[in-house]
């Protein structure tokens, strides 16, 4: 029987994951199915358990269930533990559920695809929510020199610094600090969704700075439009991160790594 995979979320109708994973499966000649499952807001765990009972082998998890997915796991990867959230569930032969978090790996893979090695970069991370937390360890592991975290609510940036203090050079500054520029500025906030831009100073960006917005859209995101106006060297949106995290999940389940580029090109064309 074809092995079943799925993405769980609420809402989920517009998820690109079924398309991404079926393209991966075709490329890698893997016999599997991948569907989108709308879990009721108050019944994620129940819905996932039903899926497992019906030959579900693995799942992606998106908003708003990543913390509940974390809570139901029997085992967690180090990345998932530190992220405090799970986007990839794998049902093991003994029925135990393992949780991984591939969001940060997807970000790093997309950055490296665009920029080459991240070794030695001085990085500004804007935002201190779940998306920020999930990418800190992967960025540090990729060899960046220093990570500065800023957030509208500064105390949340400081809490993340405490959490990751033993993993690399991480510090927090006020969001609108001046007099400091960066090699790479990553916007992990959801502000682009409402057309807003976090209140960071334009002098964080020089003509050598690369700016990355985890959001994406048909048009440049509000953050990337702003970054271009500040004279950024390059702006990148988060569509490649989305395909990258999917490729990492596919690898966890199937032990083969599909190609990101053709899927990314197709999704870009369909935006
Ligand atoms: P996610 O899982 O997507 O990170 P989250 O955990 O709710 O979602 O975090 C949202 C992040 O975006 C937070 O860092 C939030 O800042 P606060 O902690 O101060 O709330 C940030 N954010 C959302 N809208 C923003 C805006 N318009 N300007 C600046 N930051 C914003």
CSV table of C-alpha atoms and ligand atoms in Angstrom, one decimal:
chain,number,residue,atom,x,y,z
A,1,UNK,CA,0.0,0.0,0.0
A,2,UNK,CA,1.2,3.5,-0.8
A,3,UNK,CA,2.6,5.2,2.3
A,4,UNK,CA,0.6,8.2,3.5
A,5,UNK,CA,2.0,11.6,4.4
A,6,UNK,CA,0.1,14.8,5.1
A,7,UNK,CA,0.4,18.4,6.3
A,8,UNK,CA,-1.8,19.4,9.2
A,9,UNK,CA,-2.9,23.0,9.9
A,10,UNK,CA,-5.8,25.3,10.3
A,11,UNK,CA,-6.4,26.8,7.8
A,12,UNK,CA,-4.7,24.5,5.3
A,13,UNK,CA,-6.5,24.8,2.0
A,14,UNK,CA,-3.9,27.0,0.4
A,15,UNK,CA,-0.9,24.9,1.6
A,16,UNK,CA,1.8,24.4,-1.1
A,17,UNK,CA,3.1,21.3,0.7
A,18,UNK,CA,1.1,18.6,-1.2
A,19,UNK,CA,2.3,20.0,-4.5
A,20,UNK,CA,5.9,20.3,-3.3
A,21,UNK,CA,6.0,16.7,-1.9
A,22,UNK,CA,4.3,15.2,-4.9
A,23,UNK,CA,6.9,16.8,-7.2
A,24,UNK,CA,9.6,15.5,-4.9
A,25,UNK,CA,8.1,12.0,-4.9
A,26,UNK,CA,7.9,12.0,-8.7
A,27,UNK,CA,11.5,13.1,-9.1
A,28,UNK,CA,12.8,10.6,-6.6
A,29,UNK,CA,10.5,7.8,-7.9
A,30,UNK,CA,9.0,7.3,-4.5
A,31,UNK,CA,5.5,5.7,-4.1
A,32,UNK,CA,3.7,7.8,-1.6
A,33,UNK,CA,0.7,10.0,-1.2
A,34,UNK,CA,0.7,13.4,0.5
A,35,UNK,CA,-2.5,15.3,1.4
A,36,UNK,CA,-3.6,18.4,3.3
A,37,UNK,CA,-5.6,17.7,6.5
A,38,UNK,CA,-7.6,20.4,8.2
A,39,UNK,CA,-7.4,19.6,11.9
A,40,UNK,CA,-10.1,21.2,14.1
A,41,UNK,CA,-8.5,23.9,16.3
A,42,UNK,CA,-9.2,21.9,19.5
A,43,UNK,CA,-8.4,18.4,18.1
A,44,UNK,CA,-5.0,18.3,16.5
A,45,UNK,CA,-3.7,15.3,18.5
A,46,UNK,CA,-6.8,13.3,17.9
A,47,UNK,CA,-6.8,14.0,14.2
A,48,UNK,CA,-3.1,13.1,13.9
A,49,UNK,CA,-3.7,9.8,15.9
A,50,UNK,CA,-6.5,8.9,13.5
A,51,UNK,CA,-4.1,9.5,10.6
A,52,UNK,CA,-1.5,7.2,12.2
A,53,UNK,CA,-4.1,4.5,12.7
A,54,UNK,CA,-4.9,4.8,9.0
A,55,UNK,CA,-1.3,4.1,7.7
A,56,UNK,CA,0.0,7.6,8.2
A,57,UNK,CA,3.8,7.4,8.1
A,58,UNK,CA,4.8,11.0,8.5
A,59,UNK,CA,3.4,14.5,8.6
A,60,UNK,CA,4.3,18.2,8.4
A,61,UNK,CA,2.7,20.5,10.8
A,62,UNK,CA,2.0,24.2,10.3
A,63,UNK,CA,0.2,27.1,12.1
A,64,UNK,CA,-1.2,26.8,14.7
A,65,UNK,CA,-0.2,23.3,15.8
A,66,UNK,CA,3.7,23.3,15.9
A,67,UNK,CA,3.8,23.5,19.7
A,68,UNK,CA,1.1,20.8,20.1
A,69,UNK,CA,3.0,18.6,17.7
A,70,UNK,CA,6.1,19.1,19.9
A,71,UNK,CA,4.1,18.1,23.0
A,72,UNK,CA,2.9,14.8,21.6
A,73,UNK,CA,6.3,13.4,20.5
A,74,UNK,CA,7.9,10.5,22.2
A,75,UNK,CA,11.3,11.6,20.9
A,76,UNK,CA,12.7,15.0,19.7
A,77,UNK,CA,15.7,16.0,17.7
A,78,UNK,CA,18.0,18.6,19.2
A,79,UNK,CA,16.7,21.2,16.7
A,80,UNK,CA,13.1,20.5,17.7
A,81,UNK,CA,13.9,20.6,21.4
A,82,UNK,CA,15.6,24.0,21.1
A,83,UNK,CA,13.0,25.4,18.7
A,84,UNK,CA,10.2,24.3,21.1
A,85,UNK,CA,8.2,23.4,18.0
A,86,UNK,CA,7.9,20.5,15.6
A,87,UNK,CA,7.1,20.8,11.9
A,88,UNK,CA,8.0,17.2,10.9
A,89,UNK,CA,6.5,14.1,12.6
A,90,UNK,CA,7.7,10.6,11.8
A,91,UNK,CA,6.0,7.4,12.9
A,92,UNK,CA,8.6,4.8,13.7
A,93,UNK,CA,8.4,1.0,13.3
A,94,UNK,CA,7.5,0.6,17.0
A,95,UNK,CA,4.8,3.2,16.7
A,96,UNK,CA,6.6,5.9,18.6
A,97,UNK,CA,6.5,9.4,17.1
A,98,UNK,CA,9.7,11.4,16.5
A,99,UNK,CA,9.6,15.2,16.1
A,100,UNK,CA,12.0,17.3,14.0
A,101,UNK,CA,12.1,20.9,13.1
A,102,UNK,CA,13.3,21.6,9.5
A,103,UNK,CA,12.3,25.2,9.2
A,104,UNK,CA,15.7,26.6,10.2
A,105,UNK,CA,17.5,24.0,8.0
A,106,UNK,CA,15.3,25.2,5.1
A,107,UNK,CA,16.3,28.8,5.8
A,108,UNK,CA,20.0,27.9,5.9
A,109,UNK,CA,19.9,25.8,2.8
A,110,UNK,CA,18.2,28.6,0.9
A,111,UNK,CA,20.7,31.2,2.2
A,112,UNK,CA,23.6,28.9,1.2
A,113,UNK,CA,22.0,28.2,-2.2
A,114,UNK,CA,21.9,32.0,-2.8
A,115,UNK,CA,25.1,33.2,-1.1
A,116,UNK,CA,27.4,30.3,-0.6
A,117,UNK,CA,29.0,29.7,2.8
A,118,UNK,CA,27.6,31.7,5.7
A,119,UNK,CA,30.9,31.3,7.6
A,120,UNK,CA,31.9,34.5,9.4
A,121,UNK,CA,28.8,36.5,8.7
A,122,UNK,CA,27.5,39.2,11.1
A,123,UNK,CA,23.8,38.6,11.2
A,124,UNK,CA,20.8,40.6,12.4
A,125,UNK,CA,17.7,38.6,13.2
A,126,UNK,CA,14.5,40.7,13.4
A,127,UNK,CA,11.7,39.1,15.5
A,128,UNK,CA,11.7,36.8,18.5
A,129,UNK,CA,8.6,34.5,17.9
A,130,UNK,CA,8.5,30.9,16.9
A,131,UNK,CA,10.0,31.5,13.4
A,132,UNK,CA,13.0,33.3,14.9
A,133,UNK,CA,13.6,30.7,17.6
A,134,UNK,CA,13.6,27.8,15.1
A,135,UNK,CA,16.3,29.3,12.9
A,136,UNK,CA,18.9,30.3,15.6
A,137,UNK,CA,20.7,27.0,16.1
A,138,UNK,CA,20.8,26.2,12.3
A,139,UNK,CA,22.3,29.7,11.7
A,140,UNK,CA,24.9,29.2,14.4
A,141,UNK,CA,25.7,25.7,13.2
A,142,UNK,CA,26.2,27.1,9.7
A,143,UNK,CA,29.2,29.1,11.0
A,144,UNK,CA,28.0,32.6,11.3
A,145,UNK,CA,30.2,34.8,13.4
A,146,UNK,CA,27.7,36.6,15.5
A,147,UNK,CA,23.9,36.8,15.8
A,148,UNK,CA,22.1,40.0,17.0
A,149,UNK,CA,18.4,39.6,17.8
A,150,UNK,CA,16.0,42.5,17.9
A,151,UNK,CA,12.3,42.5,18.5
A,152,UNK,CA,9.5,45.0,19.0
A,153,UNK,CA,9.1,43.5,22.5
A,154,UNK,CA,12.8,43.5,23.5
A,155,UNK,CA,12.4,41.2,26.5
A,156,UNK,CA,11.5,38.3,24.1
A,157,UNK,CA,14.8,38.9,22.2
A,158,UNK,CA,16.7,38.8,25.5
A,159,UNK,CA,14.9,35.5,26.5
A,160,UNK,CA,16.1,33.9,23.2
A,161,UNK,CA,19.7,35.1,23.9
A,162,UNK,CA,19.6,33.4,27.2
A,163,UNK,CA,18.3,30.2,25.7
A,164,UNK,CA,21.0,30.0,23.0
A,165,UNK,CA,23.9,31.6,25.0
A,166,UNK,CA,25.8,28.3,25.1
A,167,UNK,CA,25.6,27.6,21.4
A,168,UNK,CA,27.4,30.6,19.9
A,169,UNK,CA,27.8,34.4,20.0
A,170,UNK,CA,24.3,35.8,20.4
A,171,UNK,CA,23.2,39.1,21.8
A,172,UNK,CA,20.1,41.3,21.9
A,173,UNK,CA,19.8,45.1,21.1
A,174,UNK,CA,17.0,47.6,21.0
A,175,UNK,CA,15.1,47.2,17.7
A,176,UNK,CA,15.9,50.7,16.5
A,177,UNK,CA,19.6,50.7,17.5
A,178,UNK,CA,21.8,52.7,15.2
A,179,UNK,CA,25.5,52.8,14.3
A,180,UNK,CA,25.8,49.1,13.4
A,181,UNK,CA,25.6,47.4,10.0
A,182,UNK,CA,25.3,43.7,9.2
A,183,UNK,CA,26.2,41.3,6.4
A,184,UNK,CA,22.8,39.7,6.5
A,185,UNK,CA,19.5,40.9,7.9
A,186,UNK,CA,16.7,38.3,8.3
A,187,UNK,CA,13.1,39.4,8.9
A,188,UNK,CA,11.3,36.6,10.8
A,189,UNK,CA,8.4,38.7,11.9
A,190,UNK,CA,4.9,38.4,10.3
A,191,UNK,CA,4.9,42.2,9.7
A,192,UNK,CA,5.0,41.9,5.9
A,193,UNK,CA,1.6,40.2,6.0
A,194,UNK,CA,0.1,43.5,7.0
A,195,UNK,CA,2.4,45.5,4.7
A,196,UNK,CA,4.3,46.8,7.7
A,197,UNK,CA,8.1,47.0,8.3
A,198,UNK,CA,9.7,46.5,11.7
A,199,UNK,CA,11.2,49.6,13.1
A,200,UNK,CA,14.9,48.9,12.4
A,201,UNK,CA,17.3,51.6,11.5
A,202,UNK,CA,18.3,52.0,7.8
A,203,UNK,CA,21.9,52.1,8.8
A,204,UNK,CA,21.8,48.4,9.6
A,205,UNK,CA,22.0,48.0,5.8
A,206,UNK,CA,24.9,48.9,3.5
A,207,UNK,CA,25.4,48.2,-0.2
A,208,UNK,CA,27.0,44.9,0.9
A,209,UNK,CA,24.1,43.7,3.1
A,210,UNK,CA,21.8,40.8,2.0
A,211,UNK,CA,18.3,41.0,3.3
A,212,UNK,CA,16.0,38.0,3.7
A,213,UNK,CA,12.3,38.0,4.4
A,214,UNK,CA,10.8,34.7,5.6
A,215,UNK,CA,7.5,35.9,4.0
A,216,UNK,CA,7.0,35.7,0.3
A,217,UNK,CA,4.5,36.8,-2.3
A,218,UNK,CA,4.0,37.6,-6.0
A,219,UNK,CA,5.3,41.1,-5.4
A,220,UNK,CA,8.3,41.9,-3.3
A,221,UNK,CA,7.4,41.9,0.4
A,222,UNK,CA,7.1,45.2,2.4
A,223,UNK,CA,10.3,44.4,4.2
A,224,UNK,CA,12.2,43.7,1.0
A,225,UNK,CA,10.9,46.8,-0.7
A,226,UNK,CA,12.1,48.8,2.3
A,227,UNK,CA,15.5,47.0,2.2
A,228,UNK,CA,15.9,47.8,-1.5
A,229,UNK,CA,15.2,51.5,-0.7
A,230,UNK,CA,18.0,51.4,1.9
A,231,UNK,CA,20.4,50.2,-0.8
A,232,UNK,CA,20.7,46.5,0.1
A,233,UNK,CA,23.0,44.5,-2.1
A,234,UNK,CA,20.4,41.7,-2.6
A,235,UNK,CA,16.9,40.9,-1.3
A,236,UNK,CA,15.5,37.3,-1.1
A,237,UNK,CA,12.1,36.1,0.0
A,238,UNK,CA,11.1,33.0,1.9
A,239,UNK,CA,9.7,30.8,-0.9
A,240,UNK,CA,13.0,29.0,-1.1
A,241,UNK,CA,12.9,28.4,2.7
A,242,UNK,CA,9.5,26.8,2.3
A,243,UNK,CA,10.7,24.4,-0.4
A,244,UNK,CA,14.0,23.9,1.6
A,245,UNK,CA,12.2,22.8,4.8
A,246,UNK,CA,10.0,20.4,2.7
A,247,UNK,CA,13.2,18.9,1.2
A,248,UNK,CA,14.6,18.3,4.7
A,249,UNK,CA,11.4,16.7,5.8
A,250,UNK,CA,11.3,14.5,2.7
A,251,UNK,CA,14.9,13.4,3.5
A,252,UNK,CA,14.0,12.5,7.1
A,253,UNK,CA,11.2,10.3,5.9
A,254,UNK,CA,12.6,8.8,2.7
A,255,UNK,CA,16.4,9.1,3.2
A,256,UNK,CA,16.8,10.8,-0.2
A,257,UNK,CA,17.3,14.5,-0.9
A,258,UNK,CA,15.1,15.9,-3.7
A,259,UNK,CA,16.1,18.9,-5.9
A,260,UNK,CA,14.8,22.2,-4.7
A,261,UNK,CA,15.4,24.3,-7.9
A,262,UNK,CA,12.7,22.9,-10.3
A,263,UNK,CA,10.0,23.0,-7.5
A,264,UNK,CA,11.0,26.5,-6.5
A,265,UNK,CA,10.9,27.6,-10.2
A,266,UNK,CA,7.4,26.1,-10.6
A,267,UNK,CA,6.0,27.6,-7.4
A,268,UNK,CA,7.5,31.0,-8.3
A,269,UNK,CA,5.8,30.9,-11.7
A,270,UNK,CA,2.5,30.1,-10.1
A,271,UNK,CA,2.5,32.9,-7.4
B,1,LIG,P1,5.9,33.3,14.3
B,1,LIG,O1,5.8,31.8,14.8
B,1,LIG,O2,5.5,33.5,12.9
B,1,LIG,O3,7.3,33.8,14.6
B,1,LIG,P2,4.9,34.6,16.6
B,1,LIG,O4,5.5,33.6,17.5
B,1,LIG,O5,3.5,35.1,16.9
B,1,LIG,O6,4.8,34.1,15.1
B,1,LIG,O7,5.8,35.9,16.5
B,1,LIG,C1,5.6,37.0,15.7
B,1,LIG,C2,6.8,37.9,15.7
B,1,LIG,O8,6.6,39.0,14.7
B,1,LIG,C3,7.1,38.6,17.0
B,1,LIG,O9,8.5,38.8,17.1
B,1,LIG,C4,6.4,39.9,16.9
B,1,LIG,O10,6.9,40.9,17.7
B,1,LIG,P3,6.3,41.0,19.3
B,1,LIG,O11,7.0,39.9,20.0
B,1,LIG,O12,6.8,42.3,19.7
B,1,LIG,O13,4.8,40.8,19.2
B,1,LIG,C5,6.7,40.2,15.4
B,1,LIG,N1,5.8,41.2,14.8
B,1,LIG,C6,4.5,40.9,14.3
B,1,LIG,N2,4.0,42.0,13.7
B,1,LIG,C7,5.0,43.0,13.8
B,1,LIG,C8,5.1,44.3,13.3
B,1,LIG,N3,4.0,44.9,12.7
B,1,LIG,N4,6.2,45.0,13.6
B,1,LIG,C9,7.2,44.4,14.3
B,1,LIG,N5,7.2,43.2,14.7
B,1,LIG,C10,6.1,42.4,14.5
